[in-house]
Short mmCIF file of C-alpha atoms in Angstrom, two decimals:
data_model
loop_
_atom_site.label_atom_id
_atom_site.label_comp_id
_atom_site.label_asym_id
_atom_site.label_seq_id
_atom_site.Cartn_x
_atom_site.Cartn_y
_atom_site.Cartn_z
CA MET A 1 0.00 0.00 0.00
CA SER A 2 1.54 3.32 -1.07
CA GLU A 3 1.73 6.27 1.30
CA PRO A 4 -1.08 8.84 0.89
CA ARG A 5 -0.05 11.96 -1.00
CA MET A 6 0.58 15.12 0.99
CA THR A 7 -2.42 17.44 1.12
CA HIS A 8 -2.28 21.17 0.46
CA GLU A 9 -2.85 21.95 4.15
CA GLN A 10 -0.08 19.58 5.23
CA ALA A 11 2.34 21.21 2.80
CA ILE A 12 1.53 24.66 4.20
CA ASP A 13 2.14 23.36 7.75
CA VAL A 14 5.67 22.19 6.94
CA ALA A 15 6.58 25.15 4.71
CA PRO A 16 9.00 26.68 7.30
CA GLY A 17 10.84 23.38 7.67
CA TYR A 18 11.08 22.87 3.91
CA VAL A 19 12.43 26.39 3.32
CA LEU A 20 15.02 26.01 6.10
CA GLY A 21 16.03 22.52 4.90
CA ALA A 22 15.13 20.89 8.21
CA LEU A 23 12.68 18.22 7.04
CA GLU A 24 13.31 14.50 6.85
CA ARG A 25 14.16 13.29 3.36
CA ASP A 26 10.81 11.54 2.89
CA ASP A 27 8.88 14.63 3.98
CA GLU A 28 11.01 16.88 1.78
CA ALA A 29 10.36 14.61 -1.21
CA ALA A 30 6.64 14.63 -0.43
CA VAL A 31 6.63 18.43 -0.41
CA ARG A 32 8.44 18.59 -3.74
CA ASP A 33 6.00 16.11 -5.24
CA HIS A 34 3.07 18.14 -3.92
CA LEU A 35 4.42 21.44 -5.26
CA ALA A 36 4.95 19.85 -8.67
CA THR A 37 1.36 18.65 -8.96
CA CYS A 38 -0.80 21.00 -6.84
CA LEU A 39 -2.52 23.82 -8.72
CA LEU A 40 -3.36 25.86 -5.61
CA PRO A 41 -1.24 28.89 -4.68
CA HIS A 42 1.55 28.47 -2.12
CA PRO A 43 2.34 32.00 -0.85
CA ASP A 44 3.88 30.67 2.38
CA PHE A 45 6.79 29.12 0.49
CA GLU A 46 7.46 32.37 -1.37
CA ALA A 47 7.24 34.53 1.76
CA LEU A 48 9.40 32.26 3.91
CA GLY A 49 11.86 31.78 1.08
CA GLY A 50 13.00 35.36 1.57
CA ILE A 51 14.14 34.67 5.13
CA VAL A 52 16.97 32.28 4.29
CA PRO A 53 18.99 34.69 2.09
CA ALA A 54 18.63 37.36 4.77
CA LEU A 55 19.94 34.99 7.42
CA LEU A 56 22.85 33.92 5.23
CA ASP A 57 23.84 37.57 4.67
CA LEU A 58 24.16 38.23 8.40
CA ASP A 59 27.76 37.58 9.48
CA ASP A 60 28.87 37.04 13.08
CA LEU A 61 25.40 36.71 14.49
CA VAL A 62 25.08 36.62 18.25
CA LEU A 63 22.27 34.45 19.54
CA VAL A 64 19.80 36.50 21.54
CA GLU A 65 18.12 34.76 24.47
CA PRO A 66 14.34 34.92 23.92
CA PRO A 67 12.47 36.73 26.71
CA PRO A 68 10.74 34.45 29.26
CA SER A 69 7.34 35.81 28.22
CA LEU A 70 7.83 34.39 24.72
CA GLY A 71 7.80 30.81 25.99
CA LEU A 72 4.71 31.50 28.08
CA ARG A 73 2.87 32.93 25.07
CA ILE A 74 3.79 29.91 22.93
CA MET A 75 2.64 27.48 25.62
CA ALA A 76 -0.61 29.43 26.05
CA ALA A 77 -1.22 29.26 22.30
CA ALA A 78 -0.52 25.52 22.29
CA ALA A 79 -2.90 25.00 25.23
CA ALA A 80 -5.60 26.96 23.43
CA ASP A 81 -5.09 24.85 20.30
CA LEU A 82 -5.40 21.63 22.28
CA ALA A 83 -8.49 22.95 24.08
CA ALA A 84 -10.12 23.77 20.74
CA ASN A 85 -9.13 20.39 19.27
CA PRO A 86 -8.98 17.88 22.16
CA ARG A 87 -7.25 14.63 21.30
CA GLY A 88 -9.78 12.54 23.20
CA ALA A 89 -12.91 14.07 21.63
CA ALA A 90 -15.51 11.42 20.88
CA SER A 91 -16.61 11.03 17.31
CA SER A 92 -19.92 9.34 18.04
CA PRO A 93 -23.09 11.42 17.52
CA ALA A 94 -24.65 12.96 20.62
CA THR A 95 -27.88 11.46 21.94
CA THR A 96 -30.83 13.48 23.17
CA PRO A 97 -32.02 12.39 26.64
CA GLY A 98 -35.67 11.41 26.92
CA PRO A 99 -38.09 12.47 29.63
CA ILE A 100 -37.34 11.39 33.17
CA THR A 101 -39.51 8.52 34.38
CA PRO A 102 -39.52 6.72 37.71
CA ALA A 103 -37.56 3.89 36.15
CA SER A 104 -34.89 6.33 34.97
CA ASP A 105 -34.54 8.11 38.29
CA PRO A 106 -30.76 8.60 38.76
CA ALA A 107 -31.03 7.40 42.32
CA THR A 108 -32.46 4.03 41.36
CA ALA A 109 -31.55 3.42 37.75
CA SER A 110 -28.64 1.17 36.95
CA PRO A 111 -25.81 2.76 34.96
CA PRO A 112 -26.22 2.45 31.20
CA ALA A 113 -24.15 -0.14 29.47
CA THR A 114 -21.03 1.29 27.90
CA ALA A 115 -20.84 0.61 24.20
CA PRO A 116 -17.58 -1.07 23.17
CA ILE A 117 -15.05 1.23 21.54
CA ALA A 118 -14.59 0.22 17.95
CA PHE A 119 -10.96 -0.22 16.88
CA PRO A 120 -10.17 2.45 14.23
CA THR A 121 -9.88 1.34 10.67
CA ALA A 122 -6.68 1.72 8.69
CA ALA A 123 -8.05 4.84 6.99
CA GLU A 124 -9.01 6.38 10.35
CA ARG A 125 -5.55 5.65 11.75
CA VAL A 126 -3.96 7.45 8.80
CA ILE A 127 -6.19 10.48 9.38
CA ARG A 128 -5.46 10.52 13.12
CA GLU A 129 -1.73 10.27 12.50
CA ASP A 130 -1.92 13.13 10.00
CA VAL A 131 -3.72 15.27 12.58
CA ARG A 132 -1.19 14.36 15.28
CA ARG A 133 1.76 15.13 13.04
CA SER A 134 0.15 18.36 11.92
CA ARG A 135 -0.32 19.54 15.52
CA ALA A 136 3.19 18.47 16.50
CA SER A 137 4.55 20.18 13.41
CA ARG A 138 2.76 23.44 14.17
CA PHE A 139 3.97 23.50 17.78
CA ASP A 140 7.52 22.45 16.87
CA TRP A 141 7.81 25.08 14.21
CA ALA A 142 6.31 27.71 16.47
CA LEU A 143 9.33 27.14 18.71
CA ARG A 144 11.77 27.11 15.81
CA ILE A 145 10.41 30.25 14.18
CA ALA A 146 10.32 31.94 17.60
CA ALA A 147 14.05 31.27 17.87
CA VAL A 148 14.63 32.81 14.42
CA ILE A 149 12.52 35.82 15.39
CA ALA A 150 14.58 36.20 18.55
CA ILE A 151 17.69 36.47 16.35
CA VAL A 152 16.50 38.69 13.51
CA ALA A 153 13.23 40.34 14.48
CA SER A 154 12.69 40.48 18.22
CA GLY A 155 10.13 43.23 18.73
CA ALA A 156 10.97 45.87 16.11
CA TYR A 157 14.64 44.90 15.67
CA GLY A 158 14.39 43.34 12.20
CA LEU A 159 17.84 43.45 10.72
CA ASN A 160 18.92 46.12 13.24
CA VAL A 161 19.73 43.48 15.87
CA ARG A 162 23.36 43.20 14.84
CA GLY A 163 23.73 46.98 14.86
CA GLN A 164 22.23 47.27 18.32
CA LEU A 165 24.45 44.50 19.62
CA ASP A 166 27.49 46.19 18.06
CA ALA A 167 26.52 49.47 19.75
CA ALA A 168 26.09 47.77 23.12
CA GLN A 169 29.41 45.92 22.79
CA ARG A 170 31.24 49.06 21.69
CA PHE A 171 29.84 51.00 24.63
CA ASP A 172 30.80 48.18 27.01
CA ARG A 173 34.39 48.34 25.76
CA ALA A 174 34.36 52.11 26.16
CA ILE A 175 33.08 51.78 29.73
CA ALA A 176 35.91 49.34 30.50
CA SER A 177 38.47 51.89 29.29
CA VAL A 178 36.96 54.62 31.47
CA VAL A 179 36.90 52.33 34.52
CA GLN A 180 40.57 51.50 33.96
CA ALA A 181 41.45 55.21 33.74
CA ALA A 182 39.38 55.99 36.84
CA GLY A 183 41.39 53.44 38.81
CA GLN A 184 44.64 55.37 38.40
CA PRO A 185 45.95 57.43 41.35
CA GLY A 186 44.50 60.94 41.49
CA ALA A 187 41.85 60.29 38.86
CA LEU A 188 38.51 62.09 38.92
CA THR A 189 35.18 60.78 37.68
CA VAL A 190 32.42 62.46 35.70
CA ALA A 191 28.79 61.39 35.20
CA LEU A 192 27.71 62.77 31.83
CA GLY A 193 23.98 63.43 31.82
CA SER A 194 21.72 64.33 28.93
CA ALA A 195 21.24 68.00 28.16
CA LYS A 196 17.98 69.49 26.94
CA ASP A 197 16.52 67.77 23.85
CA SER A 198 19.26 65.13 23.98
CA LYS A 199 19.36 61.44 24.91
CA ALA A 200 23.15 61.14 25.11
CA SER A 201 24.69 59.97 28.37
CA GLY A 202 27.83 58.30 29.65
CA ILE A 203 30.71 58.39 32.13
CA ALA A 204 34.21 59.81 32.05
CA ALA A 205 37.44 59.78 34.00
CA VAL A 206 39.97 62.61 34.33
CA GLY A 207 43.59 61.50 34.41
CA SER A 208 46.46 63.08 36.32
CA ASP A 209 47.30 65.24 33.29
CA GLY A 210 43.74 66.56 33.03
CA ALA A 211 42.87 64.55 29.91
CA VAL A 212 39.33 63.20 29.92
CA VAL A 213 38.52 59.63 28.84
CA MET A 214 34.80 59.49 28.06
CA ALA A 215 32.40 56.73 27.07
CA ILE A 216 29.14 58.04 25.70
CA ARG A 217 26.16 56.59 23.83
CA ASP A 218 22.88 57.53 22.12
CA LEU A 219 24.58 60.19 20.04
CA PRO A 220 22.98 61.09 16.70
CA ALA A 221 25.35 60.38 13.81
CA THR A 222 27.36 63.35 12.60
CA THR A 223 26.86 64.54 9.03
CA GLY A 224 28.85 66.74 6.71
CA SER A 225 31.40 68.81 8.64
CA GLN A 226 29.75 68.25 12.05
CA VAL A 227 31.87 67.16 15.03
CA TYR A 228 31.22 66.52 18.68
CA GLU A 229 33.50 68.85 20.66
CA ALA A 230 34.53 68.35 24.30
CA TRP A 231 34.95 71.41 26.54
CA VAL A 232 36.48 71.94 29.98
CA ILE A 233 35.07 74.85 32.01
CA VAL A 234 36.83 75.82 35.23
CA GLY A 235 34.95 78.29 37.39
CA LYS A 236 33.97 81.38 35.43
CA THR A 237 36.64 80.96 32.79
CA ALA A 238 35.71 80.60 29.13
CA PRO A 239 35.14 77.04 27.84
CA LEU A 240 38.34 75.41 26.61
CA ALA A 241 38.06 73.14 23.54
CA VAL A 242 39.99 69.93 24.21
CA GLY A 243 39.17 67.81 21.16
CA GLY A 244 36.45 66.56 18.87
CA PHE A 245 35.24 63.38 17.19
CA THR A 246 32.63 62.12 14.77
CA VAL A 247 30.04 59.37 15.31
CA ASP A 248 28.47 56.89 12.89
CA ASN A 249 25.01 55.33 13.09
CA ASN A 250 26.26 53.18 15.96
CA GLY A 251 25.79 56.18 18.26
CA SER A 252 28.50 55.17 20.77
CA ALA A 253 31.96 56.64 21.23
CA LEU A 254 35.14 56.29 23.28
CA PHE A 255 37.18 59.48 23.20
CA THR A 256 40.23 60.84 25.03
CA THR A 257 40.69 64.62 25.08
CA ARG A 258 43.89 66.60 25.04
CA PRO A 259 45.47 67.28 28.47
CA ALA A 260 44.00 70.31 30.24
CA THR A 261 43.63 71.87 33.65
CA THR A 262 40.69 69.87 35.01
CA PRO A 263 40.41 70.17 38.79
CA PRO A 264 37.57 68.80 40.90
CA GLY A 265 34.40 70.75 40.15
CA ALA A 266 35.41 71.48 36.56
CA VAL A 267 32.51 71.13 34.13
CA ILE A 268 32.89 68.75 31.19
CA ALA A 269 30.50 69.52 28.34
CA LEU A 270 29.95 67.93 24.95
CA THR A 271 28.47 69.98 22.12
CA LEU A 272 27.54 69.23 18.51
CA GLU A 273 29.46 71.78 16.45
CA PRO A 274 28.81 72.63 12.80
CA ARG A 275 32.52 72.39 12.04
CA ALA A 276 35.83 71.40 13.61
CA GLY A 277 38.22 73.94 15.10
CA ASN A 278 35.74 76.21 16.90
CA THR A 279 37.34 78.08 19.82
CA ALA A 280 33.96 78.89 21.38
CA PRO A 281 30.82 76.73 21.46
CA GLU A 282 28.32 77.36 18.67
CA GLY A 283 26.24 74.19 18.68
CA PRO A 284 23.86 72.74 21.29
CA VAL A 285 25.09 71.00 24.43
CA VAL A 286 24.27 67.25 24.25
CA ALA A 287 25.83 66.04 27.53
CA VAL A 288 27.35 67.66 30.60
CA GLY A 289 28.81 66.70 33.99
CA ALA A 290 31.19 67.83 36.73
CA ALA A 291 34.51 66.24 37.69
CA SER A 292 34.60 64.92 41.22
CA ALA A 293 37.05 62.98 43.35
CA PRO A 294 36.05 59.43 44.28
CA PRO A 295 34.81 59.00 47.87
CA PRO A 296 37.48 57.96 50.37
CA ALA A 297 37.78 54.24 50.96
CA SER A 298 36.02 53.12 54.10
CA SER A 299 38.28 51.79 56.84
#
């Protein structure tokens, strides 16, 4: 007896596995045979087929751990599917109870005889197995596709995941450099907070020569001749330009200024200037903080 041909619905169910090359050989052959002979449209194969090239183009992917709520949502969906299609549902037609008579009083009547359960025919077993495999396939691929989504499209990431990870890793490395500088004797620390209409923030350390090592993030990318310029302001003196840098779409930067007189209480400001070489600030302040000595070690 030959195996039954794959139905259109079954082919749609295993479309993700076929596109990702994760099916068993027999199932893959069955899908190919179905696609070659079925006249119905198969948009799922076309839509999912665009995922594989995108995944192959992403180099050095870092696996993102799915949030715990994702597993709960998948399990809830699976439970709802099982509740709507219970495995043990009886297939026999329902009977309408007749009027209650003294003989059928529940307190005195003997329990009705249970009809024997007929063993399923070969055709029924094939149908039940198809349903079981279909449900297992849907749940299995829900987990697999959820993992793919966690890599390339978690929330609104899409293909920006790698860029966001790069930004986070770059900022982490910048923070490590600042922490190392802050550990040197006589170093000062600076908490750089966002200025008005800015989201930029970071930390900085002032070395013994007055140079500032800063790690900052959430900076809009510079364009044209724009530069971010660092300024040291001591008391009521005029701001002193101590160096500038540009930023790409990553939005994070590690920058070390030129040496300057930067005592405790000196203000460190970062502005977005229209051009390099300005001796007085022209652009808006994006981040600012004051240099302070670390608290004395407790005895």
